[in-house]
mmCIF file of C-alpha atoms and ligand atoms in Angstrom:
data_model
loop_
_atom_site.group_PDB
_atom_site.id
_atom_site.type_symbol
_atom_site.label_atom_id
_atom_site.label_comp_id
_atom_site.label_asym_id
_atom_site.label_seq_id
_atom_site.Cartn_x
_atom_site.Cartn_y
_atom_site.Cartn_z
ATOM 1 C CA MET A 263 -149.976 -10.457 -86.389
ATOM 2 C CA GLY A 264 -150.781 -11.058 -82.738
ATOM 3 C CA GLY A 265 -150.651 -8.811 -79.716
ATOM 4 C CA ARG A 266 -150.051 -9.371 -76.035
ATOM 5 C CA GLU A 267 -151.841 -12.718 -75.598
ATOM 6 C CA ALA A 268 -150.133 -14.195 -78.661
ATOM 7 C CA ALA A 269 -146.778 -12.952 -77.345
ATOM 8 C CA ARG A 270 -147.385 -14.493 -73.928
ATOM 9 C CA ALA A 271 -148.297 -17.839 -75.487
ATOM 10 C CA ILE A 272 -145.183 -17.876 -77.703
ATOM 11 C CA LEU A 273 -142.855 -17.093 -74.809
ATOM 12 C CA GLU A 274 -144.492 -19.608 -72.453
ATOM 13 C CA ARG A 275 -144.417 -22.419 -75.017
ATOM 14 C CA ALA A 276 -140.767 -21.922 -76.001
ATOM 15 C CA GLU A 277 -138.150 -23.802 -74.023
ATOM 16 C CA ARG A 278 -135.247 -21.774 -75.410
ATOM 17 C CA VAL A 279 -135.606 -18.038 -75.812
ATOM 18 C CA VAL A 280 -133.042 -15.515 -76.995
ATOM 19 C CA VAL A 281 -133.716 -11.938 -75.882
ATOM 20 C CA LEU A 282 -132.129 -8.995 -77.718
ATOM 21 C CA THR A 283 -132.339 -5.549 -76.145
ATOM 22 C CA GLY A 284 -131.292 -2.054 -77.273
ATOM 23 C CA ALA A 285 -131.247 1.517 -76.028
ATOM 24 C CA GLY A 286 -135.064 1.662 -75.862
ATOM 25 C CA ILE A 287 -135.310 -0.538 -72.774
ATOM 26 C CA SER A 288 -133.073 1.889 -70.881
ATOM 27 C CA ALA A 289 -134.908 4.987 -72.135
ATOM 28 C CA ASP A 290 -137.451 4.209 -69.383
ATOM 29 C CA SER A 291 -134.603 4.482 -66.843
ATOM 30 C CA GLY A 292 -133.686 7.924 -68.154
ATOM 31 C CA VAL A 293 -130.627 6.838 -70.189
ATOM 32 C CA PRO A 294 -130.515 9.035 -73.315
ATOM 33 C CA THR A 295 -130.601 7.250 -76.677
ATOM 34 C CA PHE A 296 -128.251 8.375 -79.452
ATOM 35 C CA ARG A 297 -131.159 9.449 -81.643
ATOM 36 C CA GLY A 298 -132.788 11.760 -79.066
ATOM 37 C CA PRO A 299 -131.813 15.438 -78.508
ATOM 38 C CA GLU A 300 -129.416 14.410 -75.699
ATOM 39 C CA GLY A 301 -127.495 12.367 -78.255
ATOM 40 C CA LEU A 302 -125.975 15.665 -79.300
ATOM 41 C CA TRP A 303 -123.319 16.522 -76.737
ATOM 42 C CA LYS A 304 -121.730 19.946 -77.210
ATOM 43 C CA ARG A 305 -122.911 19.574 -80.814
ATOM 44 C CA TRP A 306 -120.748 16.500 -81.374
ATOM 45 C CA ARG A 307 -122.472 13.474 -82.797
ATOM 46 C CA PRO A 308 -121.776 9.992 -81.387
ATOM 47 C CA GLU A 309 -120.500 8.916 -84.827
ATOM 48 C CA GLN A 310 -117.722 11.525 -84.480
ATOM 49 C CA LEU A 311 -116.691 10.551 -80.937
ATOM 50 C CA ALA A 312 -117.180 6.801 -80.686
ATOM 51 C CA THR A 313 -114.442 5.878 -83.138
ATOM 52 C CA PRO A 314 -110.820 4.684 -82.851
ATOM 53 C CA GLU A 315 -109.755 7.646 -85.037
ATOM 54 C CA ALA A 316 -111.344 10.180 -82.651
ATOM 55 C CA PHE A 317 -109.590 8.546 -79.686
ATOM 56 C CA ARG A 318 -106.223 8.552 -81.447
ATOM 57 C CA SER A 319 -106.467 12.211 -82.412
ATOM 58 C CA ASP A 320 -108.058 13.565 -79.201
ATOM 59 C CA PRO A 321 -108.320 11.028 -76.349
ATOM 60 C CA ARG A 322 -109.114 13.808 -73.879
ATOM 61 C CA LEU A 323 -112.232 14.887 -75.799
ATOM 62 C CA VAL A 324 -113.451 11.296 -76.147
ATOM 63 C CA TRP A 325 -112.851 10.622 -72.445
ATOM 64 C CA GLU A 326 -114.680 13.858 -71.547
ATOM 65 C CA TRP A 327 -117.732 12.593 -73.444
ATOM 66 C CA TYR A 328 -117.517 9.161 -71.778
ATOM 67 C CA ALA A 329 -117.075 10.743 -68.341
ATOM 68 C CA TRP A 330 -120.293 12.713 -68.992
ATOM 69 C CA ARG A 331 -122.155 9.586 -70.146
ATOM 70 C CA ARG A 332 -120.879 7.544 -67.171
ATOM 71 C CA GLU A 333 -122.067 10.233 -64.786
ATOM 72 C CA LYS A 334 -125.540 10.316 -66.386
ATOM 73 C CA VAL A 335 -125.895 6.532 -66.447
ATOM 74 C CA ALA A 336 -124.527 6.033 -62.915
ATOM 75 C CA ALA A 337 -127.534 8.015 -61.662
ATOM 76 C CA CYS A 338 -129.975 5.655 -63.473
ATOM 77 C CA ARG A 339 -131.542 2.522 -62.014
ATOM 78 C CA PRO A 340 -132.890 -0.605 -63.691
ATOM 79 C CA ASN A 341 -136.607 -0.265 -64.490
ATOM 80 C CA PRO A 342 -139.374 -2.910 -64.265
ATOM 81 C CA GLY A 343 -138.451 -4.048 -67.796
ATOM 82 C CA HIS A 344 -134.887 -4.958 -66.764
ATOM 83 C CA ASP A 345 -136.246 -6.530 -63.572
ATOM 84 C CA ALA A 346 -138.783 -8.666 -65.449
ATOM 85 C CA LEU A 347 -136.089 -10.029 -67.798
ATOM 86 C CA ALA A 348 -133.736 -10.771 -64.896
ATOM 87 C CA GLY A 349 -136.540 -12.593 -63.060
ATOM 88 C CA LEU A 350 -137.392 -14.626 -66.167
ATOM 89 C CA ALA A 351 -133.786 -15.737 -66.639
ATOM 90 C CA LEU A 352 -133.498 -16.798 -62.993
ATOM 91 C CA ARG A 353 -136.825 -18.649 -63.096
ATOM 92 C CA ARG A 354 -136.350 -20.535 -66.344
ATOM 93 C CA PRO A 355 -133.288 -22.248 -67.838
ATOM 94 C CA GLY A 356 -132.901 -21.749 -71.574
ATOM 95 C CA ILE A 357 -133.098 -17.943 -71.559
ATOM 96 C CA THR A 358 -130.147 -16.113 -73.150
ATOM 97 C CA LEU A 359 -130.075 -12.349 -72.688
ATOM 98 C CA VAL A 360 -128.135 -10.420 -75.327
ATOM 99 C CA THR A 361 -127.810 -6.634 -75.192
ATOM 100 C CA GLN A 362 -126.395 -3.845 -77.330
ATOM 101 C CA ASN A 363 -126.505 -1.527 -74.323
ATOM 102 C CA VAL A 364 -123.374 -0.386 -72.546
ATOM 103 C CA ASP A 365 -125.136 0.981 -69.453
ATOM 104 C CA GLY A 366 -124.784 -2.050 -67.149
ATOM 105 C CA LEU A 367 -128.466 -1.907 -66.161
ATOM 106 C CA HIS A 368 -129.220 -5.551 -67.077
ATOM 107 C CA GLU A 369 -126.328 -6.627 -64.877
ATOM 108 C CA ALA A 370 -127.531 -4.429 -62.010
ATOM 109 C CA ALA A 371 -131.026 -5.930 -62.332
ATOM 110 C CA ALA A 372 -129.570 -9.451 -62.405
ATOM 111 C CA VAL A 373 -127.536 -8.866 -59.255
ATOM 112 C CA ALA A 374 -130.532 -7.372 -57.414
ATOM 113 C CA ALA A 375 -132.954 -10.104 -58.538
ATOM 114 C CA ALA A 376 -130.516 -12.873 -57.573
ATOM 115 C CA ALA A 377 -129.790 -11.307 -54.178
ATOM 116 C CA ALA A 378 -133.527 -11.108 -53.460
ATOM 117 C CA ARG A 379 -133.797 -14.853 -54.173
ATOM 118 C CA GLY A 380 -130.539 -15.853 -52.423
ATOM 119 C CA ARG A 381 -129.088 -17.089 -55.741
ATOM 120 C CA PRO A 382 -126.022 -16.317 -57.860
ATOM 121 C CA PRO A 383 -126.864 -13.907 -60.733
ATOM 122 C CA ASP A 384 -125.093 -15.938 -63.460
ATOM 123 C CA PRO A 385 -128.080 -17.096 -65.551
ATOM 124 C CA ALA A 386 -129.450 -13.550 -65.684
ATOM 125 C CA LEU A 387 -126.192 -11.842 -66.689
ATOM 126 C CA PRO A 388 -126.339 -10.445 -70.236
ATOM 127 C CA LEU A 389 -123.972 -10.977 -73.153
ATOM 128 C CA GLU A 390 -122.910 -7.334 -73.582
ATOM 129 C CA LEU A 391 -122.120 -7.268 -77.311
ATOM 130 C CA HIS A 392 -121.032 -3.626 -77.322
ATOM 131 C CA GLY A 393 -119.090 -3.680 -74.046
ATOM 132 C CA SER A 394 -119.672 -1.522 -70.977
ATOM 133 C CA LEU A 395 -119.250 2.119 -69.971
ATOM 134 C CA PHE A 396 -117.984 0.853 -66.620
ATOM 135 C CA ARG A 397 -115.077 -1.209 -67.934
ATOM 136 C CA VAL A 398 -111.749 -0.026 -69.338
ATOM 137 C CA ARG A 399 -109.193 -1.637 -71.638
ATOM 138 C CA CYS A 400 -105.461 -0.828 -71.907
ATOM 139 C CA THR A 401 -104.377 0.435 -75.329
ATOM 140 C CA GLY A 402 -100.893 -0.955 -74.513
ATOM 141 C CA CYS A 403 -101.260 -4.461 -73.083
ATOM 142 C CA GLY A 404 -104.972 -5.085 -73.710
ATOM 143 C CA GLU A 405 -105.778 -5.774 -70.036
ATOM 144 C CA ARG A 406 -109.468 -5.240 -69.167
ATOM 145 C CA ALA A 407 -110.882 -4.167 -65.826
ATOM 146 C CA GLY A 408 -114.033 -2.844 -64.192
ATOM 147 C CA HIS A 409 -113.855 0.912 -63.568
ATOM 148 C CA ARG A 410 -116.543 2.974 -61.808
ATOM 149 C CA GLY A 411 -114.452 5.741 -60.263
ATOM 150 C CA PRO A 412 -114.274 9.349 -61.448
ATOM 151 C CA ILE A 413 -112.422 10.187 -64.685
ATOM 152 C CA ASP A 414 -110.378 13.398 -64.827
ATOM 153 C CA ALA A 415 -110.528 14.456 -68.470
ATOM 154 C CA GLY A 416 -109.350 17.990 -67.684
ATOM 155 C CA SER A 417 -106.066 17.475 -69.525
ATOM 156 C CA PRO A 418 -104.305 14.712 -71.491
ATOM 157 C CA GLU A 419 -101.978 14.137 -68.485
ATOM 158 C CA THR A 420 -104.763 13.189 -66.067
ATOM 159 C CA LEU A 421 -106.438 10.529 -68.245
ATOM 160 C CA PRO A 422 -106.595 7.055 -66.658
ATOM 161 C CA ARG A 423 -103.541 4.810 -67.170
ATOM 162 C CA CYS A 424 -102.817 1.091 -66.843
ATOM 163 C CA HIS A 425 -101.347 -0.037 -63.491
ATOM 164 C CA GLY A 426 -99.385 -2.753 -65.280
ATOM 165 C CA CYS A 427 -97.761 -1.093 -68.302
ATOM 166 C CA GLY A 428 -98.607 2.615 -67.956
ATOM 167 C CA GLY A 429 -100.504 2.608 -71.277
ATOM 168 C CA LEU A 430 -103.483 4.860 -71.853
ATOM 169 C CA LEU A 431 -106.782 3.253 -70.871
ATOM 170 C CA ARG A 432 -109.829 3.477 -73.154
ATOM 171 C CA PRO A 433 -113.485 2.703 -72.551
ATOM 172 C CA ASP A 434 -114.101 -1.043 -73.098
ATOM 173 C CA VAL A 435 -116.863 -0.425 -75.611
ATOM 174 C CA VAL A 436 -117.146 -1.313 -79.276
ATOM 175 C CA TRP A 437 -116.693 1.782 -81.427
ATOM 176 C CA PHE A 438 -117.960 2.460 -84.941
ATOM 177 C CA GLY A 439 -115.826 0.467 -87.358
ATOM 178 C CA GLU A 440 -114.600 -2.012 -84.727
ATOM 179 C CA PRO A 441 -115.451 -5.720 -84.625
ATOM 180 C CA LEU A 442 -117.619 -7.157 -81.857
ATOM 181 C CA PRO A 443 -115.944 -9.465 -79.317
ATOM 182 C CA ALA A 444 -115.867 -12.719 -81.309
ATOM 183 C CA ASP A 445 -116.520 -15.042 -78.359
ATOM 184 C CA LEU A 446 -119.607 -13.132 -77.188
ATOM 185 C CA LEU A 447 -121.021 -12.843 -80.700
ATOM 186 C CA ALA A 448 -120.488 -16.575 -81.256
ATOM 187 C CA ARG A 449 -122.340 -17.407 -78.027
ATOM 188 C CA ALA A 450 -125.198 -15.061 -78.942
ATOM 189 C CA LEU A 451 -125.521 -16.512 -82.446
ATOM 190 C CA ALA A 452 -125.384 -20.080 -81.109
ATOM 191 C CA ALA A 453 -128.208 -19.320 -78.667
ATOM 192 C CA ALA A 454 -130.174 -17.672 -81.484
ATOM 193 C CA GLY A 455 -129.693 -20.714 -83.707
ATOM 194 C CA GLU A 456 -131.267 -22.970 -81.066
ATOM 195 C CA ALA A 457 -134.043 -20.646 -79.933
ATOM 196 C CA GLU A 458 -137.729 -21.394 -80.431
ATOM 197 C CA ALA A 459 -138.601 -17.783 -79.663
ATOM 198 C CA CYS A 460 -136.788 -14.465 -79.996
ATOM 199 C CA LEU A 461 -137.882 -11.459 -77.951
ATOM 200 C CA VAL A 462 -136.594 -8.133 -79.309
ATOM 201 C CA VAL A 463 -136.990 -5.114 -77.027
ATOM 202 C CA GLY A 464 -136.192 -1.456 -77.661
ATOM 203 C CA THR A 465 -133.866 -1.728 -80.603
ATOM 204 C CA SER A 466 -134.300 -0.255 -84.053
ATOM 205 C CA ALA A 467 -132.614 -3.448 -85.287
ATOM 206 C CA VAL A 468 -130.495 -1.663 -87.857
ATOM 207 C CA VAL A 469 -127.060 -2.033 -86.240
ATOM 208 C CA TYR A 470 -125.300 -5.149 -87.511
ATOM 209 C CA PRO A 471 -124.059 -7.611 -86.507
ATOM 210 C CA ALA A 472 -126.135 -7.337 -83.333
ATOM 211 C CA ALA A 473 -129.368 -7.266 -85.338
ATOM 212 C CA GLY A 474 -128.065 -10.447 -86.985
ATOM 213 C CA VAL A 475 -128.855 -12.254 -83.732
ATOM 214 C CA ALA A 476 -132.560 -11.763 -84.443
ATOM 215 C CA MET A 477 -132.092 -12.744 -88.098
ATOM 216 C CA ARG A 478 -130.276 -15.947 -87.078
ATOM 217 C CA ALA A 479 -133.137 -16.872 -84.753
ATOM 218 C CA LEU A 480 -135.653 -16.254 -87.542
ATOM 219 C CA GLU A 481 -133.667 -18.393 -89.984
ATOM 220 C CA ALA A 482 -133.648 -21.173 -87.401
ATOM 221 C CA GLY A 483 -137.443 -21.036 -87.211
ATOM 222 C CA ALA A 484 -137.906 -19.056 -83.997
ATOM 223 C CA ALA A 485 -141.090 -17.052 -83.484
ATOM 224 C CA LEU A 486 -140.300 -13.360 -83.174
ATOM 225 C CA VAL A 487 -141.910 -11.140 -80.530
ATOM 226 C CA GLU A 488 -141.228 -7.403 -80.630
ATOM 227 C CA VAL A 489 -141.704 -4.794 -77.880
ATOM 228 C CA ASN A 490 -141.215 -1.277 -79.258
ATOM 229 C CA PRO A 491 -143.493 1.781 -79.451
ATOM 230 C CA GLU A 492 -142.395 2.223 -83.086
ATOM 231 C CA PRO A 493 -142.255 -0.210 -86.011
ATOM 232 C CA THR A 494 -138.763 -1.411 -87.010
ATOM 233 C CA PRO A 495 -137.289 -3.290 -89.986
ATOM 234 C CA LEU A 496 -137.912 -6.499 -87.974
ATOM 235 C CA SER A 497 -141.626 -5.793 -87.456
ATOM 236 C CA PRO A 498 -142.803 -7.477 -90.692
ATOM 237 C CA TYR A 499 -141.241 -10.750 -89.466
ATOM 238 C CA ALA A 500 -142.810 -10.657 -85.984
ATOM 239 C CA GLU A 501 -145.544 -13.090 -84.972
ATOM 240 C CA ALA A 502 -146.536 -10.759 -82.168
ATOM 241 C CA CYS A 503 -145.874 -7.044 -81.626
ATOM 242 C CA LEU A 504 -146.440 -4.956 -78.521
ATOM 243 C CA ARG A 505 -146.455 -1.277 -79.465
ATOM 244 C CA ALA A 506 -145.628 -0.233 -75.902
ATOM 245 C CA ARG A 507 -142.825 0.962 -73.683
ATOM 246 C CA ALA A 508 -140.616 -1.778 -72.265
ATOM 247 C CA ALA A 509 -141.012 -0.816 -68.603
ATOM 248 C CA GLY A 510 -144.794 -0.950 -68.892
ATOM 249 C CA ALA A 511 -145.136 -4.026 -71.106
ATOM 250 C CA LEU A 512 -142.490 -6.519 -69.960
ATOM 251 C CA PRO A 513 -143.678 -7.221 -66.387
ATOM 252 C CA GLY A 514 -147.125 -8.303 -67.641
ATOM 253 C CA LEU A 515 -145.721 -10.165 -70.625
ATOM 254 C CA LEU A 516 -143.204 -12.215 -68.619
ATOM 255 C CA SER A 517 -144.988 -12.761 -65.284
HETATM 256 P P1 NAD B 752 -131.642 2.244 -81.350
HETATM 257 O O1 NAD B 752 -131.430 2.758 -82.703
HETATM 258 O O2 NAD B 752 -131.574 0.808 -81.168
HETATM 259 O O3 NAD B 752 -133.080 2.896 -80.989
HETATM 260 C C1 NAD B 752 -133.812 2.714 -79.839
HETATM 261 C C2 NAD B 752 -135.124 1.950 -80.143
HETATM 262 O O4 NAD B 752 -135.869 1.885 -78.937
HETATM 263 C C3 NAD B 752 -136.033 2.607 -81.190
HETATM 264 O O5 NAD B 752 -136.496 1.615 -82.084
HETATM 265 C C4 NAD B 752 -137.196 3.167 -80.368
HETATM 266 O O6 NAD B 752 -138.435 3.131 -81.066
HETATM 267 C C5 NAD B 752 -137.215 2.215 -79.198
HETATM 268 N N1 NAD B 752 -137.744 2.744 -77.945
HETATM 269 C C6 NAD B 752 -137.738 4.021 -77.509
HETATM 270 N N2 NAD B 752 -138.274 4.104 -76.276
HETATM 271 C C7 NAD B 752 -138.625 2.840 -75.925
HETATM 272 C C8 NAD B 752 -139.213 2.276 -74.764
HETATM 273 N N3 NAD B 752 -139.548 3.042 -73.708
HETATM 274 N N4 NAD B 752 -139.429 0.933 -74.739
HETATM 275 C C9 NAD B 752 -139.100 0.164 -75.799
HETATM 276 N N5 NAD B 752 -138.538 0.653 -76.920
HETATM 277 C C10 NAD B 752 -138.289 1.978 -76.986
HETATM 278 O O7 NAD B 752 -130.695 2.851 -80.254
HETATM 279 P P2 NAD B 752 -129.685 4.063 -80.366
HETATM 280 O O8 NAD B 752 -129.974 4.934 -79.237
HETATM 281 O O9 NAD B 752 -129.707 4.645 -81.722
HETATM 282 O O10 NAD B 752 -128.306 3.334 -80.138
HETATM 283 C C11 NAD B 752 -127.601 2.551 -81.066
HETATM 284 C C12 NAD B 752 -126.393 1.930 -80.339
HETATM 285 O O11 NAD B 752 -125.770 2.905 -79.490
HETATM 286 C C13 NAD B 752 -126.781 0.825 -79.384
HETATM 287 O O12 NAD B 752 -126.768 -0.395 -80.026
HETATM 288 C C14 NAD B 752 -125.746 0.956 -78.243
HETATM 289 O O13 NAD B 752 -124.575 0.256 -78.502
HETATM 290 C C15 NAD B 752 -125.440 2.409 -78.202
HETATM 291 N N6 NAD B 752 -126.223 3.071 -77.127
HETATM 292 C C16 NAD B 752 -126.385 2.448 -75.924
HETATM 293 C C17 NAD B 752 -127.148 3.058 -74.916
HETATM 294 C C18 NAD B 752 -127.330 2.344 -73.602
HETATM 295 O O14 NAD B 752 -126.464 1.577 -73.192
HETATM 296 N N7 NAD B 752 -128.460 2.535 -72.905
HETATM 297 C C19 NAD B 752 -127.743 4.298 -75.146
HETATM 298 C C20 NAD B 752 -127.538 4.918 -76.388
HETATM 299 C C21 NAD B 752 -126.782 4.284 -77.370
HETATM 300 ZN ZN1 ZN B 753 -101.448 -2.031 -69.904
#
């Protein structure tokens, strides 16, 4: 298995690259991962809060947790890893960025990188398979919208409501037991099926179907490059592994 030089060669040679990122890339921006100590909020585990059942039985509690997460993440900035991926996607056609993260940091990096080059950010925008902390969806009419303002989760009466139908709004994220947005997943899998290389960054690659994006690329013959300080279930399939933090490794790998 190769290291940094092998990884560079694979990514330079490939015309089409699918990139899959997870919570690890944002750990370098200070966003807590679910597995770390900060994943335990008031002793609740994410698996108990990020579910449709939890929201039905206590929407106030679930919104309180999301309001806390939004506040934490809003104070975080994209790191050099996000910036390097955004730059790559603007520089080269044929890059598809797919993320499991809900923190909006890839999008922020894309907007900043495009502005610096006087270009629209479109090619660098990620397919956000698990949704976004900064979008809401109406439980009544299904309408989606961006939402960055404060959330008052002090009582059930103050929770955010739909301007159109008055229905209760929920975070527009994919909860445990819910399907991924079919259109986004289809686009991600199509890109994976055509990719000559797959770059996997900061994900333990155990959460399906997102991890299936990497498997689809492998099945289609793509060379796998992994950036993660720890081995993962994908590591045995990788042609090159960088056992390093994303923020440190990606700028050199993608320059
Ligand atoms: P995960 O299980 O995918 O684990 C994170 C991975 O990142 C691990 O393999 C770890 O070794 C690696 N890692 C840690 N620090 C790294 C670094 N500096 N550079 C590169 N890799 C690093 O993630 P999770 O936290 O268990 O989350 C699972 C799901 O929960 C995600 O798919 C996501 O939907 C959601 N989540 C999102 C965010 C976010 O948006 N930032 C944060 C937490 C959880
Ligand atoms: Zn509505």
